[in-house]
Structure formats: structure tokens, C-alpha cells
Amino acid sequence: MPDLKSGSKKQDALILAFTVLPAGAAPAITWIGRNVEGAMKFALIALIVILATAPPLWAFWQHKKSRLQERTRREALLAPIIDYIGESITKPSEAPAKAAQIHERLAPLLAESLGGGARCAFYSYDAKNERFVKEVASGGPNGTPDEIGIRSEKFSRLRHVMEQKVPVYTKDILDPDAQLNFTLGGGYRSILAHGAWAGEEVQGVLIVDAPNPGDLTRAKVPETYVWVFASLFGASNALRIAPPG
């Protein structure tokens, strides 16, 4: 594929050729060819077909290129995570720094993969002080709480979710029967949460929220997809807090 930079003359010319000109040229060629016979008529018909299919083909090519670029970008975010985990194991003194790097890659990867303004946050569980402490947040508006303490109603609900090994989905926090009746702020209306575990040891909770009711459902965000991210957050957090040596 040609390398088309936004705003370049090459890109502008291709956009004009594939999207604007075909719409006007096809009727004109049809009018010109109304009295043409033989090979020339077949040539004009072929040209009209090409002009008619140019805009959708252009749209498909652009969409495919965009998806390829997005896939490459996500792979670049995900690829080093395994290395960071390995380095945390072989060099325990570097585990806290490596865990932070893992978190900083996982959060935007999950938030951006869901789109629609979704926000992702991982809160580690501080059992000694009975609180959840924010380790990372990405996507959506700023202002997510730095910690959620035992005096908050959110704490008891999140701890209940954390102790389960399945995600809890809330289509709309205003639903009277919602298990989670809050988000991380910004007027968001839907939320899902999943306990982050490392083996049999609970590490915290993964929270994803989104602006609109119904944005986060099992159909849109499969349980296994959430589980993978929750497990990665849990494993990396376990390495972060593990005593050296």
C-alpha cells in the first residue's frame, strides 16, 4: 500500500479520484455512450462499472488499512508484557518497575479496544488498611478516585465482586437491581468489574466503565476477554508486591 500522509497531495488526489469524480463521471459517460456501438460500447460499460465500484473499494481499502495499523499498534503494546513478566521473575528487584510498565500498557490496550469512550482502571487491594488503591487508569475523563476506602459503599460492593472469579456486568447503574450502582465518575452509566487474581491469591479488581447504558454487556465484551486482562493485572501485581529473594 502507498504511504499516504494525511493532507498530502497524493492522498488528496486519490480521494478526489476515488470518491468525488466517479459520482459525476458515470452519468456523463452513460450519456456519451448512448449512441455508441460495438467494442467502444463495451469499453464504456466497463468504465462505468469501474467508476461505480471505485468508492466502495476505496472505503474498504481505507478500512482495511486502518484496521491493520490498529492491530500493529496493539501488538506493539502487548508484545513486551511477557518480557516484563519474565524480567520480574529473574530480577525481583526490578519487579515493581516492570509491573508498573505492564499496567501502563494493559490499561490503554483494553480501553481503546472497547472504544466508545470506555475507561479502564486497576485497583490493587490493600488488605491491611482495607482499601483499594488505584494503580493505573486509562481512557475517559480524568478524576478517577485514587483510592476507595472501607467507609465507602463502593468498597463493600467491589470487595464482593473481587472475591468472585467471574465478571460482574451492569448495563445501567440507575437500574434498581444493579449489582454495581456507581462508575468511576464523569457521568458514566455502565460498568463491569472482575477480580484480579494470581493463582489463589486475590490482588485487586479490574474496573471498566463506559458512557452509555448497555455499552458493556457480555455480548459486546466476552467474559474470557475480561478474564485475560484481569489475570494479567493480577499476575503482574503479585510480582510487584512479592518479597525479593
JSON list of N, CA and C in Angstrom, two decimals, residues 139-200:
[
{"chain": "A", "resi": 139, "resn": "GLY", "atom": "N", "xyz": [-8.23, 6.10, 29.52]},
{"chain": "A", "resi": 139, "resn": "GLY", "atom": "CA", "xyz": [-9.46, 6.33, 28.76]},
{"chain": "A", "resi": 139, "resn": "GLY", "atom": "C", "xyz": [-10.45, 7.16, 29.56]},
{"chain": "A", "resi": 140, "resn": "GLY", "atom": "N", "xyz": [-11.39, 7.76, 28.84]},
{"chain": "A", "resi": 140, "resn": "GLY", "atom": "CA", "xyz": [-12.45, 8.52, 29.51]},
{"chain": "A", "resi": 140, "resn": "GLY", "atom": "C", "xyz": [-11.93, 9.77, 30.19]},
{"chain": "A", "resi": 141, "resn": "PRO", "atom": "N", "xyz": [-12.80, 10.45, 30.91]},
{"chain": "A", "resi": 141, "resn": "PRO", "atom": "CA", "xyz": [-12.40, 11.68, 31.61]},
{"chain": "A", "resi": 141, "resn": "PRO", "atom": "C", "xyz": [-11.50, 11.39, 32.80]},
{"chain": "A", "resi": 142, "resn": "ASN", "atom": "N", "xyz": [-10.72, 12.38, 33.18]},
{"chain": "A", "resi": 142, "resn": "ASN", "atom": "CA", "xyz": [-9.87, 12.27, 34.36]},
{"chain": "A", "resi": 142, "resn": "ASN", "atom": "C", "xyz": [-10.72, 12.35, 35.63]},
{"chain": "A", "resi": 143, "resn": "GLY", "atom": "N", "xyz": [-10.07, 12.15, 36.77]},
{"chain": "A", "resi": 143, "resn": "GLY", "atom": "CA", "xyz": [-10.78, 12.30, 38.03]},
{"chain": "A", "resi": 143, "resn": "GLY", "atom": "C", "xyz": [-11.19, 11.01, 38.69]},
{"chain": "A", "resi": 144, "resn": "THR", "atom": "N", "xyz": [-10.66, 9.87, 38.22]},
{"chain": "A", "resi": 144, "resn": "THR", "atom": "CA", "xyz": [-10.96, 8.61, 38.90]},
{"chain": "A", "resi": 144, "resn": "THR", "atom": "C", "xyz": [-10.37, 8.67, 40.31]},
{"chain": "A", "resi": 145, "resn": "PRO", "atom": "N", "xyz": [-11.06, 8.13, 41.30]},
{"chain": "A", "resi": 145, "resn": "PRO", "atom": "CA", "xyz": [-10.56, 8.21, 42.68]},
{"chain": "A", "resi": 145, "resn": "PRO", "atom": "C", "xyz": [-9.24, 7.49, 42.86]},
{"chain": "A", "resi": 146, "resn": "ASP", "atom": "N", "xyz": [-8.35, 8.09, 43.65]},
{"chain": "A", "resi": 146, "resn": "ASP", "atom": "CA", "xyz": [-7.04, 7.47, 43.91]},
{"chain": "A", "resi": 146, "resn": "ASP", "atom": "C", "xyz": [-7.17, 6.25, 44.79]},
{"chain": "A", "resi": 147, "resn": "GLU", "atom": "N", "xyz": [-8.17, 6.24, 45.64]},
{"chain": "A", "resi": 147, "resn": "GLU", "atom": "CA", "xyz": [-8.41, 5.06, 46.46]},
{"chain": "A", "resi": 147, "resn": "GLU", "atom": "C", "xyz": [-9.88, 4.99, 46.85]},
{"chain": "A", "resi": 148, "resn": "ILE", "atom": "N", "xyz": [-10.32, 3.78, 47.19]},
{"chain": "A", "resi": 148, "resn": "ILE", "atom": "CA", "xyz": [-11.69, 3.55, 47.64]},
{"chain": "A", "resi": 148, "resn": "ILE", "atom": "C", "xyz": [-11.59, 2.85, 48.99]},
{"chain": "A", "resi": 149, "resn": "GLY", "atom": "N", "xyz": [-11.95, 3.55, 50.05]},
{"chain": "A", "resi": 149, "resn": "GLY", "atom": "CA", "xyz": [-11.76, 3.05, 51.40]},
{"chain": "A", "resi": 149, "resn": "GLY", "atom": "C", "xyz": [-12.96, 2.31, 51.95]},
{"chain": "A", "resi": 150, "resn": "ILE", "atom": "N", "xyz": [-12.75, 1.70, 53.10]},
{"chain": "A", "resi": 150, "resn": "ILE", "atom": "CA", "xyz": [-13.75, 0.83, 53.71]},
{"chain": "A", "resi": 150, "resn": "ILE", "atom": "C", "xyz": [-15.03, 1.59, 54.10]},
{"chain": "A", "resi": 151, "resn": "ARG", "atom": "N", "xyz": [-14.92, 2.89, 54.30]},
{"chain": "A", "resi": 151, "resn": "ARG", "atom": "CA", "xyz": [-16.10, 3.66, 54.68]},
{"chain": "A", "resi": 151, "resn": "ARG", "atom": "C", "xyz": [-17.02, 3.95, 53.50]},
{"chain": "A", "resi": 152, "resn": "SER", "atom": "N", "xyz": [-16.55, 3.66, 52.31]},
{"chain": "A", "resi": 152, "resn": "SER", "atom": "CA", "xyz": [-17.35, 3.91, 51.11]},
{"chain": "A", "resi": 152, "resn": "SER", "atom": "C", "xyz": [-18.22, 2.70, 50.79]},
{"chain": "A", "resi": 153, "resn": "GLU", "atom": "N", "xyz": [-19.45, 2.94, 50.35]},
{"chain": "A", "resi": 153, "resn": "GLU", "atom": "CA", "xyz": [-20.32, 1.84, 49.92]},
{"chain": "A", "resi": 153, "resn": "GLU", "atom": "C", "xyz": [-19.72, 1.12, 48.73]},
{"chain": "A", "resi": 154, "resn": "LYS", "atom": "N", "xyz": [-18.98, 1.86, 47.92]},
{"chain": "A", "resi": 154, "resn": "LYS", "atom": "CA", "xyz": [-18.34, 1.24, 46.76]},
{"chain": "A", "resi": 154, "resn": "LYS", "atom": "C", "xyz": [-17.39, 0.14, 47.19]},
{"chain": "A", "resi": 155, "resn": "PHE", "atom": "N", "xyz": [-16.73, 0.33, 48.32]},
{"chain": "A", "resi": 155, "resn": "PHE", "atom": "CA", "xyz": [-15.74, -0.63, 48.79]},
{"chain": "A", "resi": 155, "resn": "PHE", "atom": "C", "xyz": [-16.36, -2.01, 49.00]},
{"chain": "A", "resi": 156, "resn": "SER", "atom": "N", "xyz": [-17.47, -2.06, 49.72]},
{"chain": "A", "resi": 156, "resn": "SER", "atom": "CA", "xyz": [-18.09, -3.36, 50.00]},
{"chain": "A", "resi": 156, "resn": "SER", "atom": "C", "xyz": [-18.57, -4.04, 48.73]},
{"chain": "A", "resi": 157, "resn": "ARG", "atom": "N", "xyz": [-19.11, -3.26, 47.80]},
{"chain": "A", "resi": 157, "resn": "ARG", "atom": "CA", "xyz": [-19.57, -3.85, 46.55]},
{"chain": "A", "resi": 157, "resn": "ARG", "atom": "C", "xyz": [-18.40, -4.37, 45.72]},
{"chain": "A", "resi": 158, "resn": "LEU", "atom": "N", "xyz": [-17.32, -3.59, 45.66]},
{"chain": "A", "resi": 158, "resn": "LEU", "atom": "CA", "xyz": [-16.15, -4.03, 44.89]},
{"chain": "A", "resi": 158, "resn": "LEU", "atom": "C", "xyz": [-15.47, -5.23, 45.53]},
{"chain": "A", "resi": 159, "resn": "ARG", "atom": "N", "xyz": [-15.43, -5.27, 46.85]},
{"chain": "A", "resi": 159, "resn": "ARG", "atom": "CA", "xyz": [-14.81, -6.42, 47.51]},
{"chain": "A", "resi": 159, "resn": "ARG", "atom": "C", "xyz": [-15.61, -7.70, 47.22]},
{"chain": "A", "resi": 160, "resn": "HIS", "atom": "N", "xyz": [-16.93, -7.56, 47.17]},
{"chain": "A", "resi": 160, "resn": "HIS", "atom": "CA", "xyz": [-17.77, -8.71, 46.84]},
{"chain": "A", "resi": 160, "resn": "HIS", "atom": "C", "xyz": [-17.46, -9.18, 45.41]},
{"chain": "A", "resi": 161, "resn": "VAL", "atom": "N", "xyz": [-17.34, -8.23, 44.49]},
{"chain": "A", "resi": 161, "resn": "VAL", "atom": "CA", "xyz": [-17.02, -8.57, 43.10]},
{"chain": "A", "resi": 161, "resn": "VAL", "atom": "C", "xyz": [-15.63, -9.20, 43.03]},
{"chain": "A", "resi": 162, "resn": "MET", "atom": "N", "xyz": [-14.68, -8.61, 43.76]},
{"chain": "A", "resi": 162, "resn": "MET", "atom": "CA", "xyz": [-13.30, -9.07, 43.72]},
{"chain": "A", "resi": 162, "resn": "MET", "atom": "C", "xyz": [-13.18, -10.54, 44.14]},
{"chain": "A", "resi": 163, "resn": "GLU", "atom": "N", "xyz": [-13.99, -10.95, 45.07]},
{"chain": "A", "resi": 163, "resn": "GLU", "atom": "CA", "xyz": [-13.90, -12.31, 45.60]},
{"chain": "A", "resi": 163, "resn": "GLU", "atom": "C", "xyz": [-14.47, -13.34, 44.63]},
{"chain": "A", "resi": 164, "resn": "GLN", "atom": "N", "xyz": [-15.14, -12.88, 43.59]},
{"chain": "A", "resi": 164, "resn": "GLN", "atom": "CA", "xyz": [-15.65, -13.79, 42.57]},
{"chain": "A", "resi": 164, "resn": "GLN", "atom": "C", "xyz": [-14.62, -13.92, 41.45]},
{"chain": "A", "resi": 165, "resn": "LYS", "atom": "N", "xyz": [-14.71, -14.99, 40.72]},
{"chain": "A", "resi": 165, "resn": "LYS", "atom": "CA", "xyz": [-13.79, -15.18, 39.60]},
{"chain": "A", "resi": 165, "resn": "LYS", "atom": "C", "xyz": [-14.50, -15.09, 38.26]},
{"chain": "A", "resi": 166, "resn": "VAL", "atom": "N", "xyz": [-15.58, -14.35, 38.26]},
{"chain": "A", "resi": 166, "resn": "VAL", "atom": "CA", "xyz": [-16.32, -14.06, 37.03]},
{"chain": "A", "resi": 166, "resn": "VAL", "atom": "C", "xyz": [-16.61, -12.57, 36.99]},
{"chain": "A", "resi": 167, "resn": "PRO", "atom": "N", "xyz": [-16.70, -12.00, 35.81]},
{"chain": "A", "resi": 167, "resn": "PRO", "atom": "CA", "xyz": [-17.00, -10.57, 35.73]},
{"chain": "A", "resi": 167, "resn": "PRO", "atom": "C", "xyz": [-18.45, -10.27, 36.10]},
{"chain": "A", "resi": 168, "resn": "VAL", "atom": "N", "xyz": [-18.65, -9.12, 36.68]},
{"chain": "A", "resi": 168, "resn": "VAL", "atom": "CA", "xyz": [-20.00, -8.64, 37.01]},
{"chain": "A", "resi": 168, "resn": "VAL", "atom": "C", "xyz": [-20.32, -7.48, 36.07]},
{"chain": "A", "resi": 169, "resn": "TYR", "atom": "N", "xyz": [-21.41, -7.62, 35.33]},
{"chain": "A", "resi": 169, "resn": "TYR", "atom": "CA", "xyz": [-21.81, -6.62, 34.34]},
{"chain": "A", "resi": 169, "resn": "TYR", "atom": "C", "xyz": [-22.99, -5.81, 34.87]},
{"chain": "A", "resi": 170, "resn": "THR", "atom": "N", "xyz": [-22.93, -4.51, 34.65]},
{"chain": "A", "resi": 170, "resn": "THR", "atom": "CA", "xyz": [-24.07, -3.65, 34.96]},
{"chain": "A", "resi": 170, "resn": "THR", "atom": "C", "xyz": [-24.37, -2.81, 33.72]},
{"chain": "A", "resi": 171, "resn": "LYS", "atom": "N", "xyz": [-25.53, -3.07, 33.11]},
{"chain": "A", "resi": 171, "resn": "LYS", "atom": "CA", "xyz": [-25.90, -2.34, 31.90]},
{"chain": "A", "resi": 171, "resn": "LYS", "atom": "C", "xyz": [-26.18, -0.88, 32.19]},
{"chain": "A", "resi": 172, "resn": "ASP", "atom": "N", "xyz": [-26.79, -0.62, 33.34]},
{"chain": "A", "resi": 172, "resn": "ASP", "atom": "CA", "xyz": [-27.16, 0.75, 33.70]},
{"chain": "A", "resi": 172, "resn": "ASP", "atom": "C", "xyz": [-27.12, 0.87, 35.22]},
{"chain": "A", "resi": 173, "resn": "ILE", "atom": "N", "xyz": [-26.29, 1.77, 35.73]},
{"chain": "A", "resi": 173, "resn": "ILE", "atom": "CA", "xyz": [-26.15, 1.91, 37.18]},
{"chain": "A", "resi": 173, "resn": "ILE", "atom": "C", "xyz": [-27.42, 2.47, 37.82]},
{"chain": "A", "resi": 174, "resn": "LEU", "atom": "N", "xyz": [-28.34, 3.01, 37.02]},
{"chain": "A", "resi": 174, "resn": "LEU", "atom": "CA", "xyz": [-29.58, 3.52, 37.57]},
{"chain": "A", "resi": 174, "resn": "LEU", "atom": "C", "xyz": [-30.64, 2.43, 37.73]},
{"chain": "A", "resi": 175, "resn": "ASP", "atom": "N", "xyz": [-30.33, 1.24, 37.26]},
{"chain": "A", "resi": 175, "resn": "ASP", "atom": "CA", "xyz": [-31.24, 0.11, 37.45]},
{"chain": "A", "resi": 175, "resn": "ASP", "atom": "C", "xyz": [-31.29, -0.23, 38.94]},
{"chain": "A", "resi": 176, "resn": "PRO", "atom": "N", "xyz": [-32.48, -0.28, 39.55]},
{"chain": "A", "resi": 176, "resn": "PRO", "atom": "CA", "xyz": [-32.58, -0.57, 40.99]},
{"chain": "A", "resi": 176, "resn": "PRO", "atom": "C", "xyz": [-31.97, -1.91, 41.39]},
{"chain": "A", "resi": 177, "resn": "ASP", "atom": "N", "xyz": [-31.88, -2.86, 40.45]},
{"chain": "A", "resi": 177, "resn": "ASP", "atom": "CA", "xyz": [-31.35, -4.18, 40.75]},
{"chain": "A", "resi": 177, "resn": "ASP", "atom": "C", "xyz": [-29.87, -4.34, 40.39]},
{"chain": "A", "resi": 178, "resn": "ALA", "atom": "N", "xyz": [-29.23, -3.24, 40.02]},
{"chain": "A", "resi": 178, "resn": "ALA", "atom": "CA", "xyz": [-27.83, -3.32, 39.60]},
{"chain": "A", "resi": 178, "resn": "ALA", "atom": "C", "xyz": [-26.93, -3.75, 40.75]},
{"chain": "A", "resi": 179, "resn": "GLN", "atom": "N", "xyz": [-26.02, -4.69, 40.47]},
{"chain": "A", "resi": 179, "resn": "GLN", "atom": "CA", "xyz": [-25.06, -5.11, 41.49]},
{"chain": "A", "resi": 179, "resn": "GLN", "atom": "C", "xyz": [-24.06, -3.99, 41.80]},
{"chain": "A", "resi": 180, "resn": "LEU", "atom": "N", "xyz": [-23.70, -3.26, 40.76]},
{"chain": "A", "resi": 180, "resn": "LEU", "atom": "CA", "xyz": [-22.81, -2.10, 40.93]},
{"chain": "A", "resi": 180, "resn": "LEU", "atom": "C", "xyz": [-23.60, -0.87, 40.53]},
{"chain": "A", "resi": 181, "resn": "ASN", "atom": "N", "xyz": [-23.83, 0.02, 41.47]},
{"chain": "A", "resi": 181, "resn": "ASN", "atom": "CA", "xyz": [-24.66, 1.20, 41.20]},
{"chain": "A", "resi": 181, "resn": "ASN", "atom": "C", "xyz": [-23.84, 2.47, 41.12]},
{"chain": "A", "resi": 182, "resn": "PHE", "atom": "N", "xyz": [-22.61, 2.34, 40.64]},
{"chain": "A", "resi": 182, "resn": "PHE", "atom": "CA", "xyz": [-21.71, 3.50, 40.52]},
{"chain": "A", "resi": 182, "resn": "PHE", "atom": "C", "xyz": [-20.73, 3.24, 39.38]},
{"chain": "A", "resi": 183, "resn": "THR", "atom": "N", "xyz": [-20.11, 4.33, 38.92]},
{"chain": "A", "resi": 183, "resn": "THR", "atom": "CA", "xyz": [-18.98, 4.22, 38.00]},
{"chain": "A", "resi": 183, "resn": "THR", "atom": "C", "xyz": [-17.83, 5.02, 38.61]},
{"chain": "A", "resi": 184, "resn": "LEU", "atom": "N", "xyz": [-16.79, 5.23, 37.83]},
{"chain": "A", "resi": 184, "resn": "LEU", "atom": "CA", "xyz": [-15.63, 5.97, 38.34]},
{"chain": "A", "resi": 184, "resn": "LEU", "atom": "C", "xyz": [-15.75, 7.47, 38.10]},
{"chain": "A", "resi": 185, "resn": "GLY", "atom": "N", "xyz": [-16.94, 7.92, 37.71]},
{"chain": "A", "resi": 185, "resn": "GLY", "atom": "CA", "xyz": [-17.18, 9.36, 37.55]},
{"chain": "A", "resi": 185, "resn": "GLY", "atom": "C", "xyz": [-17.41, 9.76, 36.11]},
{"chain": "A", "resi": 186, "resn": "GLY", "atom": "N", "xyz": [-17.58, 11.05, 35.92]},
{"chain": "A", "resi": 186, "resn": "GLY", "atom": "CA", "xyz": [-17.76, 11.59, 34.58]},
{"chain": "A", "resi": 186, "resn": "GLY", "atom": "C", "xyz": [-19.12, 11.35, 33.98]},
{"chain": "A", "resi": 187, "resn": "GLY", "atom": "N", "xyz": [-20.11, 10.99, 34.80]},
{"chain": "A", "resi": 187, "resn": "GLY", "atom": "CA", "xyz": [-21.45, 10.75, 34.28]},
{"chain": "A", "resi": 187, "resn": "GLY", "atom": "C", "xyz": [-21.60, 9.44, 33.54]},
{"chain": "A", "resi": 188, "resn": "TYR", "atom": "N", "xyz": [-20.65, 8.51, 33.69]},
{"chain": "A", "resi": 188, "resn": "TYR", "atom": "CA", "xyz": [-20.73, 7.23, 33.01]},
{"chain": "A", "resi": 188, "resn": "TYR", "atom": "C", "xyz": [-21.89, 6.40, 33.58]},
{"chain": "A", "resi": 189, "resn": "ARG", "atom": "N", "xyz": [-22.47, 5.53, 32.71]},
{"chain": "A", "resi": 189, "resn": "ARG", "atom": "CA", "xyz": [-23.70, 4.84, 33.11]},
{"chain": "A", "resi": 189, "resn": "ARG", "atom": "C", "xyz": [-23.57, 3.31, 33.14]},
{"chain": "A", "resi": 190, "resn": "SER", "atom": "N", "xyz": [-22.55, 2.74, 32.53]},
{"chain": "A", "resi": 190, "resn": "SER", "atom": "CA", "xyz": [-22.42, 1.28, 32.56]},
{"chain": "A", "resi": 190, "resn": "SER", "atom": "C", "xyz": [-21.04, 0.90, 33.09]},
{"chain": "A", "resi": 191, "resn": "ILE", "atom": "N", "xyz": [-20.97, -0.28, 33.71]},
{"chain": "A", "resi": 191, "resn": "ILE", "atom": "CA", "xyz": [-19.73, -0.69, 34.36]},
{"chain": "A", "resi": 191, "resn": "ILE", "atom": "C", "xyz": [-19.64, -2.22, 34.39]},
{"chain": "A", "resi": 192, "resn": "LEU", "atom": "N", "xyz": [-18.43, -2.71, 34.31]},
{"chain": "A", "resi": 192, "resn": "LEU", "atom": "CA", "xyz": [-18.17, -4.12, 34.60]},
{"chain": "A", "resi": 192, "resn": "LEU", "atom": "C", "xyz": [-16.93, -4.19, 35.46]},
{"chain": "A", "resi": 193, "resn": "ALA", "atom": "N", "xyz": [-16.85, -5.22, 36.28]},
{"chain": "A", "resi": 193, "resn": "ALA", "atom": "CA", "xyz": [-15.71, -5.38, 37.17]},
{"chain": "A", "resi": 193, "resn": "ALA", "atom": "C", "xyz": [-15.38, -6.86, 37.30]},
{"chain": "A", "resi": 194, "resn": "HIS", "atom": "N", "xyz": [-14.09, -7.15, 37.51]},
{"chain": "A", "resi": 194, "resn": "HIS", "atom": "CA", "xyz": [-13.63, -8.53, 37.61]},
{"chain": "A", "resi": 194, "resn": "HIS", "atom": "C", "xyz": [-12.50, -8.58, 38.62]},
{"chain": "A", "resi": 195, "resn": "GLY", "atom": "N", "xyz": [-12.56, -9.52, 39.55]},
{"chain": "A", "resi": 195, "resn": "GLY", "atom": "CA", "xyz": [-11.47, -9.70, 40.48]},
{"chain": "A", "resi": 195, "resn": "GLY", "atom": "C", "xyz": [-10.19, -10.08, 39.77]},
{"chain": "A", "resi": 196, "resn": "ALA", "atom": "N", "xyz": [-9.08, -9.50, 40.20]},
{"chain": "A", "resi": 196, "resn": "ALA", "atom": "CA", "xyz": [-7.76, -9.80, 39.63]},
{"chain": "A", "resi": 196, "resn": "ALA", "atom": "C", "xyz": [-7.05, -10.76, 40.58]},
{"chain": "A", "resi": 197, "resn": "TRP", "atom": "N", "xyz": [-6.77, -11.95, 40.09]},
{"chain": "A", "resi": 197, "resn": "TRP", "atom": "CA", "xyz": [-6.18, -12.99, 40.92]},
{"chain": "A", "resi": 197, "resn": "TRP", "atom": "C", "xyz": [-4.82, -13.41, 40.37]},
{"chain": "A", "resi": 198, "resn": "ALA", "atom": "N", "xyz": [-4.00, -13.94, 41.27]},
{"chain": "A", "resi": 198, "resn": "ALA", "atom": "CA", "xyz": [-2.76, -14.62, 40.89]},
{"chain": "A", "resi": 198, "resn": "ALA", "atom": "C", "xyz": [-2.82, -15.98, 41.56]},
{"chain": "A", "resi": 199, "resn": "GLY", "atom": "N", "xyz": [-3.23, -16.99, 40.82]},
{"chain": "A", "resi": 199, "resn": "GLY", "atom": "CA", "xyz": [-3.47, -18.29, 41.43]},
{"chain": "A", "resi": 199, "resn": "GLY", "atom": "C", "xyz": [-4.66, -18.22, 42.37]},
{"chain": "A", "resi": 200, "resn": "GLU", "atom": "N", "xyz": [-4.43, -18.51, 43.63]},
{"chain": "A", "resi": 200, "resn": "GLU", "atom": "CA", "xyz": [-5.50, -18.45, 44.63]},
{"chain": "A", "resi": 200, "resn": "GLU", "atom": "C", "xyz": [-5.41, -17.20, 45.49]}
]
